[in-house]
DNA sequence: ACCTGAACACCGTTCAAGT
DNA sequence: ACCTGAACACCGTTCAAGT
């Protein structure tokens, strides 16, 4: 019982694993099954190998997560220092949001890694560079970076955790929640839900841009 | 081998479990050991019971997490509708930040629950109520709520994930990172790190207030 | 009504052994 | 140099059985 795999070792001779291959398999797995789906055993299975083999290329599951996050940072377009800083920040924010939409599991992980990889460092350096080029002092650039990223990650965190994706779904979900709610206990919540059930035009993209513009307009480079 | 526990059943007769007791034990565990420490088996052990007993009071581990999050929302002071809306929002934000500082594990969970509990609903209702009382239309109140919470949760997410708590530690950590960094590869990052190593006065609390004030000043109730 | 023992299908990680 | 089998100490959850 159980076939012996003859071919694999004689003919194909699978190329040796590498850290990058492990990380890539982990990302594919996470995109399909979420962060919880990323087990050492599942990564190994996807690579046609036993779980223990992975430890020749990564030091632990945490190490895999570090690699995954750095890989997502690598997908984000770096802001240019040559253009208007507000435009550069807007483009970068859109690129981060798009990357996190492709990799939902990453939102809560991006800022939590204690060992930033090269793509992460390059990203942070480029953001600071764009702000410095726009006339910000070091302290003000850090301040602006913090405010923008707080808004950016906080918004996407909320956006991705809600159980709908478009305006139409939003209306349906709102209607469902409103029905279940004891109406007089939460009058303001009920008011919002009925309003958006009637007129389901809530759009995440424009809501995001609105808040971001508000923040970018409130920020100003130091005067010389 | 192994002592039989005679006393427990004859003398003490432990009061029956309840959902609240399970959730409280889970929170205590999470405060000590992080979210990963919250296993059904560990919760049960803390309550002097077998893991399977918990399923008489909660339906799953997810259900426990729902309860934990609602309990944290219960610790947050509700904003008053009587005072100035900006002050109410400032106080509420401080209360959220304080609660999340007591329960680090909660940051990534607060917005991710699909089944909000009563304390969560009460909280959201009160925030909307304070904004409505301040003159915001329904749509503008939702907008303001989104912007404020994005910044709030995003800031705390970054704050709690960084490996230091005060200005002094910040200086030390910055120095350590700066030493390891290939200096010419990340000039802007290096610049920031050396600046803050020399003058380690970075203070999270005032940085938080600065960004929040910026946002609150940019927000305005609809004119009549 | 509540609690448990045994079981199932999983985890991450170590270590000595194979090639 | 790289991969593996066996083992250790864990997971969440189901189910039939106990009181």
PDB file of N, CA, C and O (backbone and C1' of nucleotides) in Angstrom, chain B residues 40-41 50-55, chain C residues 3-9, chain D residues 11-18:
ATOM      1  N   UNK B  40      -7.962  27.377  24.773  1.00  0.00           N
ATOM      2  CA  UNK B  40      -9.085  26.847  25.534  1.00  0.00           C
ATOM      3  C   UNK B  40      -8.577  26.028  26.729  1.00  0.00           C
ATOM      4  O   UNK B  40      -9.147  26.067  27.819  1.00  0.00           O
ATOM      5  N   UNK B  41      -7.513  25.293  26.491  1.00  0.00           N
ATOM      6  CA  UNK B  41      -6.951  24.462  27.555  1.00  0.00           C
ATOM      7  C   UNK B  41      -6.393  25.311  28.696  1.00  0.00           C
ATOM      8  O   UNK B  41      -6.539  24.969  29.867  1.00  0.00           O
ATOM      9  N   UNK B  50     -11.709  21.114  32.969  1.00  0.00           N
ATOM     10  CA  UNK B  50     -11.191  20.592  31.713  1.00  0.00           C
ATOM     11  C   UNK B  50     -11.626  21.471  30.546  1.00  0.00           C
ATOM     12  O   UNK B  50     -12.689  22.105  30.606  1.00  0.00           O
ATOM     13  N   UNK B  51     -10.842  21.487  29.477  1.00  0.00           N
ATOM     14  CA  UNK B  51     -11.120  22.361  28.340  1.00  0.00           C
ATOM     15  C   UNK B  51     -12.537  22.171  27.808  1.00  0.00           C
ATOM     16  O   UNK B  51     -13.215  23.132  27.431  1.00  0.00           O
ATOM     17  N   UNK B  52     -12.986  20.923  27.802  1.00  0.00           N
ATOM     18  CA  UNK B  52     -14.272  20.635  27.159  1.00  0.00           C
ATOM     19  C   UNK B  52     -15.450  21.251  27.909  1.00  0.00           C
ATOM     20  O   UNK B  52     -16.511  21.491  27.341  1.00  0.00           O
ATOM     21  N   UNK B  53     -15.230  21.560  29.183  1.00  0.00           N
ATOM     22  CA  UNK B  53     -16.301  22.170  29.978  1.00  0.00           C
ATOM     23  C   UNK B  53     -16.670  23.560  29.464  1.00  0.00           C
ATOM     24  O   UNK B  53     -17.818  23.992  29.591  1.00  0.00           O
ATOM     25  N   UNK B  54     -15.687  24.240  28.884  1.00  0.00           N
ATOM     26  CA  UNK B  54     -15.929  25.608  28.431  1.00  0.00           C
ATOM     27  C   UNK B  54     -17.036  25.666  27.385  1.00  0.00           C
ATOM     28  O   UNK B  54     -17.766  26.654  27.300  1.00  0.00           O
ATOM     29  N   UNK B  55     -17.165  24.581  26.630  1.00  0.00           N
ATOM     30  CA  UNK B  55     -18.132  24.589  25.531  1.00  0.00           C
ATOM     31  C   UNK B  55     -19.581  24.540  26.011  1.00  0.00           C
ATOM     32  O   UNK B  55     -20.507  24.639  25.215  1.00  0.00           O
TER      33      UNK B  55
ATOM     34  P    DC C   3     -19.592  23.214  34.822  1.00  0.00           P
ATOM     35  O5'  DC C   3     -19.005  21.736  34.661  1.00  0.00           O
ATOM     36  C5'  DC C   3     -18.755  20.971  35.839  1.00  0.00           C
ATOM     37  C4'  DC C   3     -18.276  19.599  35.428  1.00  0.00           C
ATOM     38  C3'  DC C   3     -16.939  19.608  34.685  1.00  0.00           C
ATOM     39  O3'  DC C   3     -15.970  18.932  35.482  1.00  0.00           O
ATOM     40  C1'  DC C   3     -18.538  18.206  33.623  1.00  0.00           C
ATOM     41  P    DT C   4     -14.493  18.762  34.920  1.00  0.00           P
ATOM     42  O5'  DT C   4     -14.634  17.371  34.160  1.00  0.00           O
ATOM     43  C5'  DT C   4     -14.875  16.196  34.908  1.00  0.00           C
ATOM     44  C4'  DT C   4     -14.800  14.997  33.991  1.00  0.00           C
ATOM     45  C3'  DT C   4     -13.452  14.844  33.267  1.00  0.00           C
ATOM     46  O3'  DT C   4     -12.973  13.548  33.514  1.00  0.00           O
ATOM     47  C1'  DT C   4     -15.250  14.666  31.755  1.00  0.00           C
ATOM     48  P    DG C   5     -11.441  13.242  33.591  1.00  0.00           P
ATOM     49  O5'  DG C   5     -11.381  11.989  32.608  1.00  0.00           O
ATOM     50  C5'  DG C   5     -12.610  11.298  32.276  1.00  0.00           C
ATOM     51  C4'  DG C   5     -12.339  10.143  31.351  1.00  0.00           C
ATOM     52  C3'  DG C   5     -10.909   9.944  30.900  1.00  0.00           C
ATOM     53  O3'  DG C   5     -10.737   8.574  30.570  1.00  0.00           O
ATOM     54  C1'  DG C   5     -12.213  10.839  29.099  1.00  0.00           C
ATOM     55  P    DA C   6      -9.418   8.024  29.908  1.00  0.00           P
ATOM     56  O5'  DA C   6      -9.818   8.003  28.358  1.00  0.00           O
ATOM     57  C5'  DA C   6     -11.121   7.584  27.979  1.00  0.00           C
ATOM     58  C4'  DA C   6     -11.287   7.644  26.470  1.00  0.00           C
ATOM     59  C3'  DA C   6      -9.989   7.482  25.675  1.00  0.00           C
ATOM     60  O3'  DA C   6     -10.260   6.681  24.545  1.00  0.00           O
ATOM     61  C1'  DA C   6     -11.010   9.503  25.062  1.00  0.00           C
ATOM     62  P    DA C   7      -9.083   6.235  23.543  1.00  0.00           P
ATOM     63  O5'  DA C   7      -9.391   7.118  22.261  1.00  0.00           O
ATOM     64  C5'  DA C   7     -10.732   7.165  21.764  1.00  0.00           C
ATOM     65  C4'  DA C   7     -10.863   8.292  20.767  1.00  0.00           C
ATOM     66  C3'  DA C   7      -9.735   8.352  19.739  1.00  0.00           C
ATOM     67  O3'  DA C   7     -10.284   8.101  18.445  1.00  0.00           O
ATOM     68  C1'  DA C   7     -10.295  10.513  20.581  1.00  0.00           C
ATOM     69  P    DC C   8      -9.302   7.963  17.172  1.00  0.00           P
ATOM     70  O5'  DC C   8      -9.454   9.372  16.439  1.00  0.00           O
ATOM     71  C5'  DC C   8     -10.760   9.827  16.064  1.00  0.00           C
ATOM     72  C4'  DC C   8     -10.646  11.194  15.428  1.00  0.00           C
ATOM     73  C3'  DC C   8      -9.455  11.303  14.473  1.00  0.00           C
ATOM     74  O3'  DC C   8      -9.871  11.837  13.227  1.00  0.00           O
ATOM     75  C1'  DC C   8      -9.412  13.056  16.074  1.00  0.00           C
ATOM     76  P    DA C   9      -8.954  11.558  11.926  1.00  0.00           P
ATOM     77  O5'  DA C   9      -8.507  13.019  11.504  1.00  0.00           O
ATOM     78  C5'  DA C   9      -9.430  14.097  11.623  1.00  0.00           C
ATOM     79  C4'  DA C   9      -8.669  15.375  11.891  1.00  0.00           C
ATOM     80  C3'  DA C   9      -7.371  15.502  11.068  1.00  0.00           C
ATOM     81  O3'  DA C   9      -7.287  16.817  10.534  1.00  0.00           O
ATOM     82  C1'  DA C   9      -6.945  15.916  13.302  1.00  0.00           C
TER      83       DA C   9
ATOM     84  P    DC D  11      -1.814  24.434  24.983  1.00  0.00           P
ATOM     85  O5'  DC D  11      -2.468  24.957  23.653  1.00  0.00           O
ATOM     86  C5'  DC D  11      -3.243  24.049  22.926  1.00  0.00           C
ATOM     87  C4'  DC D  11      -3.438  24.562  21.544  1.00  0.00           C
ATOM     88  C3'  DC D  11      -4.908  24.505  21.174  1.00  0.00           C
ATOM     89  O3'  DC D  11      -5.434  25.804  21.170  1.00  0.00           O
ATOM     90  C1'  DC D  11      -3.643  23.018  19.796  1.00  0.00           C
ATOM     91  P    DG D  12      -6.836  26.092  21.907  1.00  0.00           P
ATOM     92  O5'  DG D  12      -7.837  25.546  20.790  1.00  0.00           O
ATOM     93  C5'  DG D  12      -7.888  26.209  19.540  1.00  0.00           C
ATOM     94  C4'  DG D  12      -8.904  25.519  18.661  1.00  0.00           C
ATOM     95  C3'  DG D  12     -10.318  25.539  19.238  1.00  0.00           C
ATOM     96  O3'  DG D  12     -11.237  25.750  18.166  1.00  0.00           O
ATOM     97  C1'  DG D  12      -9.578  23.291  18.977  1.00  0.00           C
ATOM     98  P    DT D  13     -12.804  25.933  18.442  1.00  0.00           P
ATOM     99  O5'  DT D  13     -13.285  24.418  18.422  1.00  0.00           O
ATOM    100  C5'  DT D  13     -13.033  23.640  17.240  1.00  0.00           C
ATOM    101  C4'  DT D  13     -13.563  22.246  17.439  1.00  0.00           C
ATOM    102  C3'  DT D  13     -14.941  22.152  18.132  1.00  0.00           C
ATOM    103  O3'  DT D  13     -15.849  21.630  17.167  1.00  0.00           O
ATOM    104  C1'  DT D  13     -13.397  20.532  18.946  1.00  0.00           C
ATOM    105  P    DT D  14     -17.401  21.411  17.515  1.00  0.00           P
ATOM    106  O5'  DT D  14     -17.445  19.812  17.647  1.00  0.00           O
ATOM    107  C5'  DT D  14     -16.646  19.029  16.774  1.00  0.00           C
ATOM    108  C4'  DT D  14     -16.965  17.550  16.966  1.00  0.00           C
ATOM    109  C3'  DT D  14     -18.378  17.243  17.475  1.00  0.00           C
ATOM    110  O3'  DT D  14     -18.862  16.101  16.779  1.00  0.00           O
ATOM    111  C1'  DT D  14     -16.774  16.369  18.983  1.00  0.00           C
ATOM    112  P    DC D  15     -20.402  15.629  16.898  1.00  0.00           P
ATOM    113  O5'  DC D  15     -20.297  14.369  17.866  1.00  0.00           O
ATOM    114  C5'  DC D  15     -19.169  13.478  17.783  1.00  0.00           C
ATOM    115  C4'  DC D  15     -19.245  12.467  18.906  1.00  0.00           C
ATOM    116  C3'  DC D  15     -20.639  12.318  19.509  1.00  0.00           C
ATOM    117  O3'  DC D  15     -20.937  10.954  19.714  1.00  0.00           O
ATOM    118  C1'  DC D  15     -19.084  12.820  21.204  1.00  0.00           C
ATOM    119  P    DA D  16     -22.492  10.475  19.917  1.00  0.00           P
ATOM    120  O5'  DA D  16     -22.250   9.279  20.923  1.00  0.00           O
ATOM    121  C5'  DA D  16     -21.028   8.535  20.869  1.00  0.00           C
ATOM    122  C4'  DA D  16     -20.588   8.176  22.275  1.00  0.00           C
ATOM    123  C3'  DA D  16     -21.721   7.642  23.166  1.00  0.00           C
ATOM    124  O3'  DA D  16     -21.247   6.527  23.914  1.00  0.00           O
ATOM    125  C1'  DA D  16     -20.689   9.491  24.199  1.00  0.00           C
ATOM    126  P    DA D  17     -22.249   5.734  24.862  1.00  0.00           P
ATOM    127  O5'  DA D  17     -21.738   6.150  26.307  1.00  0.00           O
ATOM    128  C5'  DA D  17     -20.361   5.991  26.637  1.00  0.00           C
ATOM    129  C4'  DA D  17     -20.083   6.729  27.918  1.00  0.00           C
ATOM    130  C3'  DA D  17     -21.038   6.367  29.056  1.00  0.00           C
ATOM    131  O3'  DA D  17     -20.339   5.578  30.019  1.00  0.00           O
ATOM    132  C1'  DA D  17     -20.622   8.728  28.920  1.00  0.00           C
ATOM    133  P    DG D  18     -20.835   5.421  31.495  1.00  0.00           P
ATOM    134  O5'  DG D  18     -19.787   6.368  32.240  1.00  0.00           O
ATOM    135  C5'  DG D  18     -19.874   6.486  33.611  1.00  0.00           C
ATOM    136  C4'  DG D  18     -19.892   7.931  34.005  1.00  0.00           C
ATOM    137  C3'  DG D  18     -20.721   8.208  35.257  1.00  0.00           C
ATOM    138  O3'  DG D  18     -19.885   8.177  36.391  1.00  0.00           O
ATOM    139  C1'  DG D  18     -20.943   9.954  33.616  1.00  0.00           C
TER     140       DG D  18
END
